[in-house]
PDB file of C-alpha atoms and ligand atoms in Angstrom:
ATOM      1  CA  MET A 343     232.875  10.776 130.921  1.00  0.00           C
ATOM      2  CA  PRO A 344     234.406  14.164 130.033  1.00  0.00           C
ATOM      3  CA  ILE A 345     236.366  14.513 126.804  1.00  0.00           C
ATOM      4  CA  LYS A 346     240.100  14.809 127.429  1.00  0.00           C
ATOM      5  CA  ALA A 347     241.480  14.299 123.919  1.00  0.00           C
ATOM      6  CA  ILE A 348     240.386  15.072 120.372  1.00  0.00           C
ATOM      7  CA  LEU A 349     241.464  12.825 117.507  1.00  0.00           C
ATOM      8  CA  THR A 350     240.968  14.294 114.053  1.00  0.00           C
ATOM      9  CA  ASP A 351     240.974  13.071 110.487  1.00  0.00           C
ATOM     10  CA  ILE A 352     242.577  15.377 107.886  1.00  0.00           C
ATOM     11  CA  GLU A 353     241.074  15.075 104.377  1.00  0.00           C
ATOM     12  CA  GLY A 354     237.549  16.512 104.410  1.00  0.00           C
ATOM     13  CA  THR A 355     237.780  17.355 108.127  1.00  0.00           C
ATOM     14  CA  THR A 356     240.608  19.784 108.966  1.00  0.00           C
ATOM     15  CA  SER A 357     241.516  20.229 105.311  1.00  0.00           C
ATOM     16  CA  ALA A 358     239.803  20.448 101.940  1.00  0.00           C
ATOM     17  CA  VAL A 359     239.329  17.272  99.905  1.00  0.00           C
ATOM     18  CA  SER A 360     240.254  19.429  96.892  1.00  0.00           C
ATOM     19  CA  PHE A 361     243.669  20.201  98.421  1.00  0.00           C
ATOM     20  CA  VAL A 362     244.399  16.463  98.597  1.00  0.00           C
ATOM     21  CA  PHE A 363     242.933  15.549  95.189  1.00  0.00           C
ATOM     22  CA  ASP A 364     243.812  18.644  93.158  1.00  0.00           C
ATOM     23  CA  VAL A 365     247.165  19.594  94.710  1.00  0.00           C
ATOM     24  CA  LEU A 366     248.814  16.760  96.690  1.00  0.00           C
ATOM     25  CA  PHE A 367     247.916  13.769  94.498  1.00  0.00           C
ATOM     26  CA  PRO A 368     248.854  15.504  91.201  1.00  0.00           C
ATOM     27  CA  TYR A 369     252.151  16.621  92.798  1.00  0.00           C
ATOM     28  CA  ALA A 370     252.888  13.002  93.770  1.00  0.00           C
ATOM     29  CA  ARG A 371     251.861  11.751  90.321  1.00  0.00           C
ATOM     30  CA  GLU A 372     254.247  14.203  88.662  1.00  0.00           C
ATOM     31  CA  HIS A 373     257.266  13.777  90.936  1.00  0.00           C
ATOM     32  CA  LEU A 374     257.055  10.187  92.197  1.00  0.00           C
ATOM     33  CA  PRO A 375     258.571   8.493  89.096  1.00  0.00           C
ATOM     34  CA  ALA A 376     261.777  10.599  89.108  1.00  0.00           C
ATOM     35  CA  PHE A 377     262.015  10.438  92.902  1.00  0.00           C
ATOM     36  CA  ILE A 378     261.848   6.648  92.912  1.00  0.00           C
ATOM     37  CA  ARG A 379     264.281   6.198  90.036  1.00  0.00           C
ATOM     38  CA  ALA A 380     266.788   8.478  91.810  1.00  0.00           C
ATOM     39  CA  GLN A 381     266.342   7.027  95.315  1.00  0.00           C
ATOM     40  CA  ALA A 382     265.440   3.370  94.692  1.00  0.00           C
ATOM     41  CA  ASP A 383     268.631   2.125  96.371  1.00  0.00           C
ATOM     42  CA  LYS A 384     268.173   4.153  99.555  1.00  0.00           C
ATOM     43  CA  PRO A 385     267.091   1.767 102.340  1.00  0.00           C
ATOM     44  CA  ALA A 386     263.960   3.750 103.338  1.00  0.00           C
ATOM     45  CA  VAL A 387     262.740   3.837  99.718  1.00  0.00           C
ATOM     46  CA  ALA A 388     263.844   0.281  98.846  1.00  0.00           C
ATOM     47  CA  ALA A 389     261.845  -1.048 101.830  1.00  0.00           C
ATOM     48  CA  GLN A 390     258.655   0.609 100.540  1.00  0.00           C
ATOM     49  CA  LEU A 391     259.248  -0.617  96.970  1.00  0.00           C
ATOM     50  CA  GLU A 392     259.533  -4.139  98.361  1.00  0.00           C
ATOM     51  CA  ALA A 393     256.291  -3.620 100.303  1.00  0.00           C
ATOM     52  CA  VAL A 394     254.584  -2.593  97.018  1.00  0.00           C
ATOM     53  CA  ARG A 395     255.820  -5.795  95.358  1.00  0.00           C
ATOM     54  CA  GLN A 396     254.465  -7.888  98.247  1.00  0.00           C
ATOM     55  CA  GLU A 397     251.097  -6.102  98.426  1.00  0.00           C
ATOM     56  CA  SER A 398     250.571  -6.220  94.649  1.00  0.00           C
ATOM     57  CA  GLY A 399     251.609  -9.867  94.400  1.00  0.00           C
ATOM     58  CA  GLU A 400     254.139  -8.893  91.689  1.00  0.00           C
ATOM     59  CA  THR A 401     257.178  -9.997  93.646  1.00  0.00           C
ATOM     60  CA  ASP A 402     259.562  -9.767  90.636  1.00  0.00           C
ATOM     61  CA  ALA A 403     258.441  -6.302  89.463  1.00  0.00           C
ATOM     62  CA  ASP A 404     261.305  -4.044  88.361  1.00  0.00           C
ATOM     63  CA  VAL A 405     261.456  -0.388  89.406  1.00  0.00           C
ATOM     64  CA  ASP A 406     259.542   0.828  86.317  1.00  0.00           C
ATOM     65  CA  ARG A 407     256.746  -1.648  86.977  1.00  0.00           C
ATOM     66  CA  VAL A 408     256.579  -0.639  90.660  1.00  0.00           C
ATOM     67  CA  VAL A 409     256.293   3.009  89.577  1.00  0.00           C
ATOM     68  CA  GLN A 410     253.358   2.084  87.322  1.00  0.00           C
ATOM     69  CA  ILE A 411     251.646   0.156  90.147  1.00  0.00           C
ATOM     70  CA  LEU A 412     252.028   3.211  92.396  1.00  0.00           C
ATOM     71  CA  LEU A 413     250.565   5.537  89.745  1.00  0.00           C
ATOM     72  CA  ASP A 414     247.606   3.160  89.366  1.00  0.00           C
ATOM     73  CA  TRP A 415     247.123   3.181  93.146  1.00  0.00           C
ATOM     74  CA  ILE A 416     247.163   7.001  93.229  1.00  0.00           C
ATOM     75  CA  ALA A 417     244.483   7.011  90.499  1.00  0.00           C
ATOM     76  CA  ILE A 418     242.160   4.851  92.619  1.00  0.00           C
ATOM     77  CA  ASP A 419     243.154   6.510  95.941  1.00  0.00           C
ATOM     78  CA  ARG A 420     244.300   3.199  97.373  1.00  0.00           C
ATOM     79  CA  LYS A 421     245.207   3.667 101.041  1.00  0.00           C
ATOM     80  CA  ALA A 422     248.286   1.421 100.863  1.00  0.00           C
ATOM     81  CA  THR A 423     250.805   2.125 103.632  1.00  0.00           C
ATOM     82  CA  SER A 424     253.741   1.837 101.193  1.00  0.00           C
ATOM     83  CA  LEU A 425     252.217   4.345  98.741  1.00  0.00           C
ATOM     84  CA  LYS A 426     251.410   6.730 101.590  1.00  0.00           C
ATOM     85  CA  ALA A 427     254.981   6.514 102.900  1.00  0.00           C
ATOM     86  CA  LEU A 428     256.433   7.261  99.444  1.00  0.00           C
ATOM     87  CA  GLN A 429     253.970  10.098  98.840  1.00  0.00           C
ATOM     88  CA  GLY A 430     255.068  11.624 102.158  1.00  0.00           C
ATOM     89  CA  MET A 431     258.704  11.554 101.017  1.00  0.00           C
ATOM     90  CA  VAL A 432     257.851  13.221  97.697  1.00  0.00           C
ATOM     91  CA  TRP A 433     255.664  15.869  99.339  1.00  0.00           C
ATOM     92  CA  ALA A 434     258.496  16.613 101.809  1.00  0.00           C
ATOM     93  CA  GLU A 435     260.562  17.824  98.842  1.00  0.00           C
ATOM     94  CA  GLY A 436     257.652  19.995  97.647  1.00  0.00           C
ATOM     95  CA  TYR A 437     257.108  21.573 101.059  1.00  0.00           C
ATOM     96  CA  ARG A 438     260.881  22.112 101.461  1.00  0.00           C
ATOM     97  CA  ALA A 439     261.021  23.851  98.063  1.00  0.00           C
ATOM     98  CA  GLY A 440     258.063  26.063  98.990  1.00  0.00           C
ATOM     99  CA  GLU A 441     255.958  24.534  96.187  1.00  0.00           C
ATOM    100  CA  LEU A 442     253.396  23.174  98.675  1.00  0.00           C
ATOM    101  CA  LYS A 443     251.636  24.816 101.626  1.00  0.00           C
ATOM    102  CA  GLY A 444     249.266  22.794 103.799  1.00  0.00           C
ATOM    103  CA  HIS A 445     245.606  23.732 103.638  1.00  0.00           C
ATOM    104  CA  VAL A 446     243.817  23.816 107.004  1.00  0.00           C
ATOM    105  CA  TYR A 447     240.358  25.426 107.226  1.00  0.00           C
ATOM    106  CA  PRO A 448     240.417  28.683 109.263  1.00  0.00           C
ATOM    107  CA  ASP A 449     237.692  27.361 111.592  1.00  0.00           C
ATOM    108  CA  ALA A 450     239.826  24.269 112.269  1.00  0.00           C
ATOM    109  CA  VAL A 451     242.892  26.409 113.012  1.00  0.00           C
ATOM    110  CA  GLN A 452     240.925  28.552 115.441  1.00  0.00           C
ATOM    111  CA  ALA A 453     239.271  25.627 117.246  1.00  0.00           C
ATOM    112  CA  LEU A 454     242.477  23.589 117.470  1.00  0.00           C
ATOM    113  CA  ARG A 455     244.271  26.582 119.022  1.00  0.00           C
ATOM    114  CA  GLN A 456     241.419  27.155 121.462  1.00  0.00           C
ATOM    115  CA  TRP A 457     241.123  23.485 122.487  1.00  0.00           C
ATOM    116  CA  HIS A 458     244.896  23.269 122.980  1.00  0.00           C
ATOM    117  CA  ALA A 459     244.799  26.386 125.183  1.00  0.00           C
ATOM    118  CA  GLU A 460     241.921  24.846 127.174  1.00  0.00           C
ATOM    119  CA  GLY A 461     244.030  21.765 127.904  1.00  0.00           C
ATOM    120  CA  TYR A 462     242.581  19.203 125.481  1.00  0.00           C
ATOM    121  CA  ARG A 463     245.180  16.854 124.042  1.00  0.00           C
ATOM    122  CA  LEU A 464     245.037  16.870 120.235  1.00  0.00           C
ATOM    123  CA  TYR A 465     245.897  13.938 117.960  1.00  0.00           C
ATOM    124  CA  VAL A 466     245.714  13.228 114.229  1.00  0.00           C
ATOM    125  CA  TYR A 467     244.606   9.988 112.566  1.00  0.00           C
ATOM    126  CA  SER A 468     244.914   9.932 108.787  1.00  0.00           C
ATOM    127  CA  SER A 469     245.628   7.428 106.027  1.00  0.00           C
ATOM    128  CA  GLY A 470     248.396   9.819 105.005  1.00  0.00           C
ATOM    129  CA  SER A 471     251.721   8.871 106.614  1.00  0.00           C
ATOM    130  CA  VAL A 472     252.796  10.493 109.886  1.00  0.00           C
ATOM    131  CA  GLN A 473     255.463  12.342 107.858  1.00  0.00           C
ATOM    132  CA  ALA A 474     252.744  13.714 105.521  1.00  0.00           C
ATOM    133  CA  GLN A 475     250.576  14.697 108.500  1.00  0.00           C
ATOM    134  CA  LYS A 476     253.419  16.629 110.149  1.00  0.00           C
ATOM    135  CA  LEU A 477     254.066  18.409 106.844  1.00  0.00           C
ATOM    136  CA  ILE A 478     250.483  19.521 106.218  1.00  0.00           C
ATOM    137  CA  PHE A 479     250.274  21.019 109.726  1.00  0.00           C
ATOM    138  CA  GLY A 480     253.927  22.047 110.006  1.00  0.00           C
ATOM    139  CA  CYS A 481     253.961  23.882 106.666  1.00  0.00           C
ATOM    140  CA  ALA A 482     250.375  25.163 106.813  1.00  0.00           C
ATOM    141  CA  GLU A 483     249.388  28.387 105.061  1.00  0.00           C
ATOM    142  CA  VAL A 484     248.990  29.944 108.547  1.00  0.00           C
ATOM    143  CA  GLY A 485     252.377  28.717 109.810  1.00  0.00           C
ATOM    144  CA  ASP A 486     253.512  25.820 111.992  1.00  0.00           C
ATOM    145  CA  LEU A 487     250.589  24.159 113.787  1.00  0.00           C
ATOM    146  CA  THR A 488     252.524  21.087 114.999  1.00  0.00           C
ATOM    147  CA  PRO A 489     253.059  22.485 118.551  1.00  0.00           C
ATOM    148  CA  LEU A 490     249.304  21.985 119.048  1.00  0.00           C
ATOM    149  CA  PHE A 491     249.472  18.210 118.605  1.00  0.00           C
ATOM    150  CA  SER A 492     250.461  15.518 121.103  1.00  0.00           C
ATOM    151  CA  GLY A 493     250.731  12.713 118.553  1.00  0.00           C
ATOM    152  CA  TYR A 494     250.009  11.349 115.085  1.00  0.00           C
ATOM    153  CA  PHE A 495     248.582   8.004 113.908  1.00  0.00           C
ATOM    154  CA  ASP A 496     248.527   6.517 110.411  1.00  0.00           C
ATOM    155  CA  THR A 497     247.676   3.117 108.926  1.00  0.00           C
ATOM    156  CA  GLY A 498     250.458   1.656 111.054  1.00  0.00           C
ATOM    157  CA  SER A 499     247.713   1.649 113.725  1.00  0.00           C
ATOM    158  CA  GLY A 500     245.373  -0.148 111.319  1.00  0.00           C
ATOM    159  CA  HIS A 501     242.870   0.956 108.710  1.00  0.00           C
ATOM    160  CA  LYS A 502     240.451   3.725 109.495  1.00  0.00           C
ATOM    161  CA  ARG A 503     237.281   1.705 108.987  1.00  0.00           C
ATOM    162  CA  GLU A 504     238.346  -0.978 111.507  1.00  0.00           C
ATOM    163  CA  THR A 505     237.262  -0.802 115.155  1.00  0.00           C
ATOM    164  CA  ALA A 506     240.523  -2.328 116.417  1.00  0.00           C
ATOM    165  CA  SER A 507     242.482   0.675 115.073  1.00  0.00           C
ATOM    166  CA  TYR A 508     240.636   3.044 117.416  1.00  0.00           C
ATOM    167  CA  ALA A 509     241.058   0.713 120.397  1.00  0.00           C
ATOM    168  CA  ARG A 510     244.816   0.642 119.665  1.00  0.00           C
ATOM    169  CA  ILE A 511     244.954   4.439 119.421  1.00  0.00           C
ATOM    170  CA  ALA A 512     243.057   4.942 122.706  1.00  0.00           C
ATOM    171  CA  GLU A 513     245.475   2.567 124.393  1.00  0.00           C
ATOM    172  CA  SER A 514     248.457   4.394 122.930  1.00  0.00           C
ATOM    173  CA  ILE A 515     247.046   7.770 124.038  1.00  0.00           C
ATOM    174  CA  GLY A 516     246.542   6.280 127.504  1.00  0.00           C
ATOM    175  CA  LEU A 517     242.890   7.279 127.932  1.00  0.00           C
ATOM    176  CA  PRO A 518     239.630   5.317 128.032  1.00  0.00           C
ATOM    177  CA  ALA A 519     238.139   5.481 124.528  1.00  0.00           C
ATOM    178  CA  ALA A 520     235.071   7.247 125.989  1.00  0.00           C
ATOM    179  CA  GLN A 521     237.257  10.268 126.796  1.00  0.00           C
ATOM    180  CA  VAL A 522     238.358  10.658 123.171  1.00  0.00           C
ATOM    181  CA  LEU A 523     236.280  12.614 120.636  1.00  0.00           C
ATOM    182  CA  PHE A 524     236.901  11.516 117.017  1.00  0.00           C
ATOM    183  CA  LEU A 525     236.192  13.909 114.125  1.00  0.00           C
ATOM    184  CA  SER A 526     235.779  12.696 110.541  1.00  0.00           C
ATOM    185  CA  ASP A 527     233.873  13.234 107.299  1.00  0.00           C
ATOM    186  CA  VAL A 528     233.482   9.489 106.632  1.00  0.00           C
ATOM    187  CA  VAL A 529     230.622   7.636 108.321  1.00  0.00           C
ATOM    188  CA  GLU A 530     232.379   4.246 108.266  1.00  0.00           C
ATOM    189  CA  GLU A 531     235.281   5.786 110.228  1.00  0.00           C
ATOM    190  CA  LEU A 532     232.871   7.326 112.754  1.00  0.00           C
ATOM    191  CA  ASP A 533     231.053   3.983 113.112  1.00  0.00           C
ATOM    192  CA  ALA A 534     234.350   2.170 113.761  1.00  0.00           C
ATOM    193  CA  ALA A 535     235.470   4.756 116.336  1.00  0.00           C
ATOM    194  CA  ARG A 536     232.125   4.556 118.148  1.00  0.00           C
ATOM    195  CA  ALA A 537     232.260   0.761 118.176  1.00  0.00           C
ATOM    196  CA  ALA A 538     235.603   1.112 119.991  1.00  0.00           C
ATOM    197  CA  GLY A 539     233.889   3.354 122.563  1.00  0.00           C
ATOM    198  CA  MET A 540     234.971   6.800 121.311  1.00  0.00           C
ATOM    199  CA  GLN A 541     232.647   9.761 121.092  1.00  0.00           C
ATOM    200  CA  THR A 542     232.153  11.018 117.539  1.00  0.00           C
ATOM    201  CA  CYS A 543     231.323  14.110 115.546  1.00  0.00           C
ATOM    202  CA  GLY A 544     230.884  14.155 111.788  1.00  0.00           C
ATOM    203  CA  LEU A 545     232.076  16.996 109.553  1.00  0.00           C
ATOM    204  CA  ALA A 546     229.899  17.675 106.513  1.00  0.00           C
ATOM    205  CA  ARG A 547     231.450  20.819 105.136  1.00  0.00           C
ATOM    206  CA  ASN A 548     228.895  21.177 102.343  1.00  0.00           C
ATOM    207  CA  GLY A 549     225.963  20.511 104.657  1.00  0.00           C
ATOM    208  CA  GLY A 550     224.043  17.281 105.194  1.00  0.00           C
ATOM    209  CA  GLU A 551     224.193  14.539 107.796  1.00  0.00           C
ATOM    210  CA  LEU A 552     226.500  11.649 108.554  1.00  0.00           C
ATOM    211  CA  PRO A 553     223.825   9.095 109.530  1.00  0.00           C
ATOM    212  CA  GLY A 554     223.825   8.126 113.200  1.00  0.00           C
ATOM    213  CA  HIS A 555     226.339  10.776 114.302  1.00  0.00           C
ATOM    214  CA  LYS A 556     226.100  14.368 115.453  1.00  0.00           C
ATOM    215  CA  THR A 557     227.136  16.303 112.319  1.00  0.00           C
ATOM    216  CA  VAL A 558     228.421  19.858 111.944  1.00  0.00           C
ATOM    217  CA  ALA A 559     229.619  21.936 108.988  1.00  0.00           C
ATOM    218  CA  SER A 560     232.450  23.693 110.823  1.00  0.00           C
ATOM    219  CA  PHE A 561     234.770  23.199 113.802  1.00  0.00           C
ATOM    220  CA  SER A 562     233.213  26.355 115.290  1.00  0.00           C
ATOM    221  CA  ALA A 563     230.063  24.302 116.047  1.00  0.00           C
ATOM    222  CA  ILE A 564     231.961  21.707 118.124  1.00  0.00           C
ATOM    223  CA  ASP A 565     232.023  22.093 121.919  1.00  0.00           C
ATOM    224  CA  PRO A 566     234.002  19.234 123.468  1.00  0.00           C
ATOM    225  CA  SER A 567     232.870  20.230 126.973  1.00  0.00           C
ATOM    226  CA  ALA A 568     229.249  19.541 125.965  1.00  0.00           C
ATOM    227  CA  ASP A 569     229.900  15.994 124.720  1.00  0.00           C
TER     228      ASP A 569
HETATM  229  C1  LIG B1261     248.140  13.565 105.489  1.00  0.00           C
HETATM  230  S1  LIG B1261     247.793  14.525 104.100  1.00  0.00           S
HETATM  231  C2  LIG B1261     247.614  13.368 102.809  1.00  0.00           C
HETATM  232  C3  LIG B1261     246.266  12.867 102.703  1.00  0.00           C
HETATM  233  C4  LIG B1261     246.215  11.471 102.190  1.00  0.00           C
HETATM  234  O1  LIG B1261     247.142  10.984 101.582  1.00  0.00           O
HETATM  235  C5  LIG B1261     245.045  10.713 102.459  1.00  0.00           C
HETATM  236  O2  LIG B1261     244.956   9.566 102.061  1.00  0.00           O
HETATM  237  C6  LIG B1261     243.961  11.331 103.276  1.00  0.00           C
HETATM  238  O3  LIG B1261     243.379  10.407 104.086  1.00  0.00           O
HETATM  239  P1  LIG B1261     242.474  10.821 105.337  1.00  0.00           P
HETATM  240  O4  LIG B1261     242.537   9.613 106.191  1.00  0.00           O
HETATM  241  O5  LIG B1261     243.041  12.041 105.992  1.00  0.00           O
HETATM  242  O6  LIG B1261     241.076  11.038 104.833  1.00  0.00           O
HETATM  243 MG1  LIG B1262     238.539  12.232 105.727  1.00  0.00          MG
END
């Protein structure tokens, strides 16, 4: 079946792991405490703080304790939907202030533009919130890349190592999974996407292989018409 849509991961795939770990996470660590203390009563923030209490099992935690739980989760890169939502809100302020610019590899920019021009539908699936995804591509170093994308998926569709998440995404896109090519740097994500019927391509930007999957070091080596 020909590929009609390309679904891509962000961290380690379109964008450098170091941008996430050395720029985005430290920015969140620095600004999250003041952001939460200032905005804790706003409904969108209060809802996420409550979700942190539920997920941590500390249902009576005060705001200071919730902040500490969130900082601990950043330190272990926990992919909690509530943390990701709050990080997205904090990063939005950084992008708005011009303190952050989204990193997207030049080869990814070029391929995404070419595939869009060729008529492929492009989608993002990341553990980062949809808001954070739109920011990294919307405020990229090269300008606004969001017109290239037809949609965004985060952990609201399920976790990235679970097969059901990819089945849900294919259904939402409205294509048989076999017509979707999924790109990622994490073998467990590629395995889950394949188990749902998607085609897969691994990104190993420093070389090497993602076992069981076609693996490339750059988007320039991907030809969706050959899959
Ligand atoms: C959307 S940019 C923020 C990246 C992030 O928070 C993250 O957890 C990256 O996860 P990914 O699924 O893109 O590897
Ligand atoms: Mg990744």
